Short mmCIF file of N, CA, C and O in Angstrom, two decimals:
data_model
loop_
_atom_site.label_atom_id
_atom_site.label_comp_id
_atom_site.label_asym_id
_atom_site.label_seq_id
_atom_site.Cartn_x
_atom_site.Cartn_y
_atom_site.Cartn_z
N MET A 18 5.86 -5.36 -16.50
CA MET A 18 5.32 -5.10 -15.18
C MET A 18 6.36 -4.32 -14.37
O MET A 18 7.54 -4.63 -14.38
N HIS A 19 5.91 -3.30 -13.68
CA HIS A 19 6.77 -2.47 -12.85
C HIS A 19 7.18 -3.27 -11.61
O HIS A 19 6.39 -4.06 -11.09
N PRO A 20 8.40 -3.09 -11.10
CA PRO A 20 8.85 -3.86 -9.92
C PRO A 20 7.91 -3.74 -8.72
O PRO A 20 7.71 -4.71 -8.00
N GLN A 21 7.32 -2.56 -8.49
CA GLN A 21 6.42 -2.42 -7.35
C GLN A 21 5.14 -3.22 -7.55
O GLN A 21 4.58 -3.73 -6.60
N GLN A 22 4.68 -3.34 -8.81
CA GLN A 22 3.51 -4.17 -9.08
C GLN A 22 3.83 -5.63 -8.77
O GLN A 22 3.00 -6.36 -8.22
N ALA A 23 5.02 -6.05 -9.13
CA ALA A 23 5.43 -7.43 -8.87
C ALA A 23 5.51 -7.68 -7.37
O ALA A 23 5.03 -8.71 -6.88
N GLU A 24 6.10 -6.76 -6.64
CA GLU A 24 6.21 -6.91 -5.18
C GLU A 24 4.84 -6.96 -4.53
O GLU A 24 4.56 -7.82 -3.70
N THR A 25 3.96 -6.06 -4.94
CA THR A 25 2.60 -6.03 -4.39
C THR A 25 1.87 -7.32 -4.75
O THR A 25 1.18 -7.91 -3.92
N GLY A 26 2.03 -7.77 -5.99
CA GLY A 26 1.41 -9.01 -6.43
C GLY A 26 1.86 -10.21 -5.61
O GLY A 26 1.06 -11.06 -5.24
N LEU A 27 3.15 -10.27 -5.31
CA LEU A 27 3.67 -11.36 -4.47
C LEU A 27 3.05 -11.33 -3.08
O LEU A 27 2.66 -12.36 -2.53
N TYR A 28 2.94 -10.15 -2.53
CA TYR A 28 2.35 -10.00 -1.20
C TYR A 28 0.88 -10.42 -1.21
O TYR A 28 0.44 -11.19 -0.36
N VAL A 29 0.13 -9.94 -2.21
CA VAL A 29 -1.28 -10.29 -2.32
C VAL A 29 -1.44 -11.79 -2.56
O VAL A 29 -2.29 -12.44 -1.94
N ASN A 30 -0.65 -12.36 -3.45
CA ASN A 30 -0.73 -13.80 -3.72
C ASN A 30 -0.45 -14.62 -2.47
O ASN A 30 -1.08 -15.66 -2.25
N ARG A 31 0.49 -14.17 -1.66
CA ARG A 31 0.77 -14.89 -0.41
C ARG A 31 -0.44 -14.85 0.51
O ARG A 31 -0.82 -15.86 1.10
N LEU A 32 -1.05 -13.68 0.64
CA LEU A 32 -2.25 -13.57 1.47
C LEU A 32 -3.37 -14.48 0.94
O LEU A 32 -4.03 -15.17 1.71
N LEU A 33 -3.54 -14.50 -0.40
CA LEU A 33 -4.56 -15.36 -0.99
C LEU A 33 -4.27 -16.84 -0.74
O LEU A 33 -5.18 -17.62 -0.44
N SER A 34 -3.01 -17.23 -0.82
CA SER A 34 -2.65 -18.63 -0.59
C SER A 34 -2.84 -19.04 0.87
O SER A 34 -2.98 -20.22 1.16
N GLU A 35 -2.88 -18.05 1.74
CA GLU A 35 -3.11 -18.33 3.17
C GLU A 35 -4.58 -18.21 3.55
O GLU A 35 -4.92 -18.20 4.72
N GLY A 36 -5.45 -18.09 2.52
CA GLY A 36 -6.88 -18.10 2.77
C GLY A 36 -7.57 -16.75 2.72
O GLY A 36 -8.78 -16.66 2.92
N ALA A 37 -6.84 -15.69 2.46
CA ALA A 37 -7.47 -14.37 2.34
C ALA A 37 -8.31 -14.33 1.06
O ALA A 37 -8.14 -15.14 0.16
N GLU A 38 -9.21 -13.38 0.99
CA GLU A 38 -9.99 -13.19 -0.22
C GLU A 38 -10.05 -11.71 -0.56
O GLU A 38 -9.98 -10.85 0.30
N LEU A 39 -10.16 -11.43 -1.86
CA LEU A 39 -10.27 -10.05 -2.32
C LEU A 39 -11.69 -9.56 -2.11
O LEU A 39 -12.65 -10.32 -2.30
N VAL A 40 -11.83 -8.30 -1.73
CA VAL A 40 -13.14 -7.69 -1.54
C VAL A 40 -13.23 -6.44 -2.40
O VAL A 40 -12.22 -5.91 -2.86
N GLN A 41 -14.43 -5.95 -2.62
CA GLN A 41 -14.66 -4.81 -3.50
C GLN A 41 -14.45 -3.46 -2.80
O GLN A 41 -14.04 -2.50 -3.43
N ARG A 42 -14.75 -3.38 -1.50
CA ARG A 42 -14.70 -2.10 -0.80
C ARG A 42 -13.75 -2.19 0.39
O ARG A 42 -13.71 -3.21 1.08
N PRO A 43 -12.98 -1.13 0.65
CA PRO A 43 -12.05 -1.14 1.79
C PRO A 43 -12.73 -1.46 3.12
O PRO A 43 -12.14 -2.10 3.98
N GLU A 44 -13.98 -1.03 3.27
CA GLU A 44 -14.70 -1.27 4.53
C GLU A 44 -14.90 -2.77 4.80
O GLU A 44 -15.13 -3.16 5.93
N GLU A 45 -14.82 -3.59 3.76
CA GLU A 45 -15.01 -5.03 3.90
C GLU A 45 -13.69 -5.75 4.20
O GLU A 45 -13.69 -6.94 4.51
N ALA A 46 -12.58 -5.05 4.12
CA ALA A 46 -11.26 -5.68 4.21
C ALA A 46 -10.73 -5.71 5.64
O ALA A 46 -11.07 -4.88 6.48
N ASP A 47 -9.87 -6.69 5.88
CA ASP A 47 -9.11 -6.75 7.12
C ASP A 47 -7.78 -6.02 6.96
O ASP A 47 -7.21 -5.54 7.93
N ILE A 48 -7.29 -5.97 5.72
CA ILE A 48 -6.03 -5.29 5.43
C ILE A 48 -6.07 -4.76 4.00
O ILE A 48 -6.68 -5.38 3.14
N GLY A 49 -5.46 -3.61 3.79
CA GLY A 49 -5.33 -3.05 2.44
C GLY A 49 -3.86 -3.08 2.05
O GLY A 49 -3.00 -2.84 2.89
N VAL A 50 -3.57 -3.38 0.81
CA VAL A 50 -2.19 -3.42 0.32
C VAL A 50 -2.04 -2.34 -0.75
O VAL A 50 -2.80 -2.32 -1.72
N ILE A 51 -1.07 -1.46 -0.56
CA ILE A 51 -0.81 -0.39 -1.52
C ILE A 51 0.64 -0.49 -1.97
O ILE A 51 1.55 -0.44 -1.14
N GLY A 52 0.84 -0.65 -3.27
CA GLY A 52 2.18 -0.67 -3.84
C GLY A 52 2.58 0.75 -4.22
O GLY A 52 1.80 1.46 -4.82
N THR A 53 3.77 1.16 -3.82
CA THR A 53 4.19 2.54 -4.07
C THR A 53 5.53 2.61 -4.76
O THR A 53 6.36 1.71 -4.67
N CYS A 54 5.74 3.73 -5.44
CA CYS A 54 7.03 4.07 -6.01
C CYS A 54 7.12 5.59 -5.98
O CYS A 54 6.20 6.27 -6.44
N VAL A 55 8.17 6.11 -5.41
CA VAL A 55 8.33 7.55 -5.30
C VAL A 55 9.28 8.01 -6.39
O VAL A 55 10.48 7.80 -6.32
N VAL A 56 8.70 8.60 -7.41
CA VAL A 56 9.50 9.11 -8.52
C VAL A 56 9.50 10.63 -8.47
O VAL A 56 10.53 11.27 -8.62
N ILE A 57 8.33 11.21 -8.26
CA ILE A 57 8.21 12.66 -8.19
C ILE A 57 7.40 13.05 -6.96
O ILE A 57 6.62 12.25 -6.42
N ARG A 58 7.60 14.25 -6.49
CA ARG A 58 6.93 14.73 -5.28
C ARG A 58 5.41 14.62 -5.38
O ARG A 58 4.75 14.23 -4.42
N HIS A 59 4.86 14.95 -6.53
CA HIS A 59 3.40 14.88 -6.71
C HIS A 59 2.89 13.47 -6.44
O HIS A 59 1.86 13.28 -5.79
N THR A 60 3.60 12.48 -6.94
CA THR A 60 3.20 11.09 -6.72
C THR A 60 3.28 10.73 -5.25
O THR A 60 2.38 10.08 -4.71
N GLU A 61 4.34 11.16 -4.59
CA GLU A 61 4.49 10.88 -3.15
C GLU A 61 3.32 11.48 -2.37
O GLU A 61 2.72 10.81 -1.52
N GLU A 62 2.98 12.71 -2.65
CA GLU A 62 1.88 13.37 -1.94
C GLU A 62 0.56 12.65 -2.20
O GLU A 62 -0.25 12.46 -1.29
N LYS A 63 0.33 12.24 -3.45
CA LYS A 63 -0.89 11.52 -3.80
C LYS A 63 -0.97 10.20 -3.05
O LYS A 63 -2.02 9.83 -2.52
N MET A 64 0.14 9.46 -3.00
CA MET A 64 0.15 8.17 -2.30
C MET A 64 -0.06 8.36 -0.80
O MET A 64 -0.78 7.59 -0.18
N LEU A 65 0.55 9.38 -0.21
CA LEU A 65 0.37 9.64 1.22
C LEU A 65 -1.09 9.95 1.54
O LEU A 65 -1.63 9.47 2.55
N ARG A 66 -1.75 10.72 0.67
CA ARG A 66 -3.18 11.01 0.87
C ARG A 66 -4.01 9.73 0.77
O ARG A 66 -4.92 9.50 1.57
N ARG A 67 -3.70 8.88 -0.22
CA ARG A 67 -4.46 7.63 -0.39
C ARG A 67 -4.24 6.69 0.80
O ARG A 67 -5.18 6.06 1.27
N ILE A 68 -3.02 6.62 1.28
CA ILE A 68 -2.73 5.77 2.44
C ILE A 68 -3.49 6.27 3.66
O ILE A 68 -4.08 5.49 4.41
N GLU A 69 -3.48 7.59 3.87
CA GLU A 69 -4.21 8.16 5.01
C GLU A 69 -5.71 7.87 4.90
O GLU A 69 -6.34 7.46 5.88
N GLU A 70 -6.25 8.03 3.71
CA GLU A 70 -7.68 7.77 3.49
C GLU A 70 -8.01 6.30 3.75
O GLU A 70 -8.97 5.98 4.47
N LEU A 71 -7.23 5.41 3.19
CA LEU A 71 -7.49 3.98 3.36
C LEU A 71 -7.27 3.53 4.79
O LEU A 71 -8.03 2.72 5.32
N SER A 72 -6.25 4.07 5.46
CA SER A 72 -5.94 3.62 6.82
C SER A 72 -7.00 4.04 7.83
O SER A 72 -7.05 3.51 8.93
N SER A 73 -7.87 4.98 7.46
CA SER A 73 -8.98 5.32 8.34
C SER A 73 -10.08 4.25 8.30
O SER A 73 -10.96 4.24 9.14
N LYS A 74 -9.98 3.34 7.31
CA LYS A 74 -10.99 2.30 7.13
C LYS A 74 -10.48 0.90 7.44
O LYS A 74 -11.26 0.02 7.79
N VAL A 75 -9.17 0.69 7.26
CA VAL A 75 -8.62 -0.66 7.37
C VAL A 75 -7.13 -0.58 7.68
O VAL A 75 -6.49 0.44 7.40
N ARG A 76 -6.58 -1.62 8.26
CA ARG A 76 -5.13 -1.69 8.46
C ARG A 76 -4.46 -1.74 7.08
O ARG A 76 -4.93 -2.43 6.19
N VAL A 77 -3.38 -0.99 6.91
CA VAL A 77 -2.76 -0.86 5.59
C VAL A 77 -1.33 -1.38 5.61
O VAL A 77 -0.57 -1.08 6.53
N LYS A 78 -0.97 -2.14 4.59
CA LYS A 78 0.40 -2.58 4.34
C LYS A 78 0.86 -1.86 3.09
O LYS A 78 0.24 -1.98 2.05
N VAL A 79 1.94 -1.08 3.21
CA VAL A 79 2.47 -0.33 2.08
C VAL A 79 3.73 -1.03 1.59
O VAL A 79 4.66 -1.25 2.37
N THR A 80 3.76 -1.39 0.32
CA THR A 80 4.94 -2.01 -0.27
C THR A 80 5.64 -1.00 -1.16
O THR A 80 5.12 0.08 -1.40
N GLY A 81 6.79 -1.34 -1.66
CA GLY A 81 7.52 -0.43 -2.54
C GLY A 81 8.49 0.44 -1.76
O GLY A 81 8.86 0.14 -0.63
N CYS A 82 8.85 1.55 -2.34
CA CYS A 82 9.92 2.38 -1.78
C CYS A 82 9.44 3.57 -0.95
O CYS A 82 10.25 4.21 -0.31
N LEU A 83 8.17 3.87 -0.95
CA LEU A 83 7.69 5.03 -0.20
C LEU A 83 8.05 4.97 1.28
O LEU A 83 8.55 5.95 1.83
N PRO A 84 7.86 3.85 1.98
CA PRO A 84 8.19 3.83 3.41
C PRO A 84 9.65 4.18 3.69
O PRO A 84 9.95 4.76 4.72
N ARG A 85 10.53 3.83 2.81
CA ARG A 85 11.95 4.11 3.01
C ARG A 85 12.28 5.58 2.74
O ARG A 85 13.22 6.12 3.29
N SER A 86 11.48 6.23 1.89
CA SER A 86 11.82 7.59 1.46
C SER A 86 11.24 8.68 2.36
O SER A 86 11.61 9.82 2.23
N VAL A 87 10.30 8.32 3.23
CA VAL A 87 9.69 9.33 4.09
C VAL A 87 10.06 9.07 5.54
O VAL A 87 10.49 7.98 5.90
N SER A 88 9.88 10.07 6.38
CA SER A 88 10.21 9.92 7.79
C SER A 88 8.94 9.78 8.62
O SER A 88 7.85 9.87 8.10
N GLY A 89 9.11 9.59 9.89
CA GLY A 89 7.96 9.51 10.80
C GLY A 89 7.32 8.14 10.76
O GLY A 89 7.94 7.14 10.44
N PRO A 90 6.00 8.09 11.10
CA PRO A 90 5.28 6.82 11.20
C PRO A 90 5.30 6.00 9.91
O PRO A 90 5.23 4.78 9.94
N ALA A 91 5.42 6.66 8.78
CA ALA A 91 5.41 5.95 7.50
C ALA A 91 6.54 4.94 7.39
O ALA A 91 6.42 3.96 6.67
N ARG A 92 7.63 5.14 8.09
CA ARG A 92 8.75 4.22 8.00
C ARG A 92 8.37 2.83 8.49
O ARG A 92 8.99 1.85 8.09
N GLY A 93 7.35 2.69 9.30
CA GLY A 93 6.92 1.39 9.79
C GLY A 93 5.97 0.66 8.87
O GLY A 93 5.50 -0.41 9.19
N TRP A 94 5.67 1.23 7.72
CA TRP A 94 4.70 0.62 6.81
C TRP A 94 5.23 -0.59 6.07
O TRP A 94 4.49 -1.32 5.46
N GLY A 95 6.51 -0.78 6.03
CA GLY A 95 7.08 -1.87 5.22
C GLY A 95 7.80 -1.27 4.05
O GLY A 95 8.20 -0.12 4.09
N GLY A 96 8.00 -2.00 3.01
CA GLY A 96 8.60 -1.46 1.80
C GLY A 96 9.91 -2.11 1.44
O GLY A 96 10.31 -3.10 2.01
N CYS A 97 10.60 -1.50 0.47
CA CYS A 97 11.79 -2.14 -0.09
C CYS A 97 13.02 -1.87 0.73
O CYS A 97 13.06 -1.09 1.62
#
């Protein structure tokens, strides 16, 4: 298991233990959790697009290293 998957899993498991439930569609969620790892520029751009898309539907928590590697509002997303 990749470290970002483990971190995201811990975050999701904590939410589940506090009574949250998994849903099928982002529109049904109160929060979305995205685990990230910035290895190459293409991956970073893809993750930023996905975060932007999801955040238009639900509050988003970003785990992993992406928040630390980018500037601007993304730095407030959380991360390693």
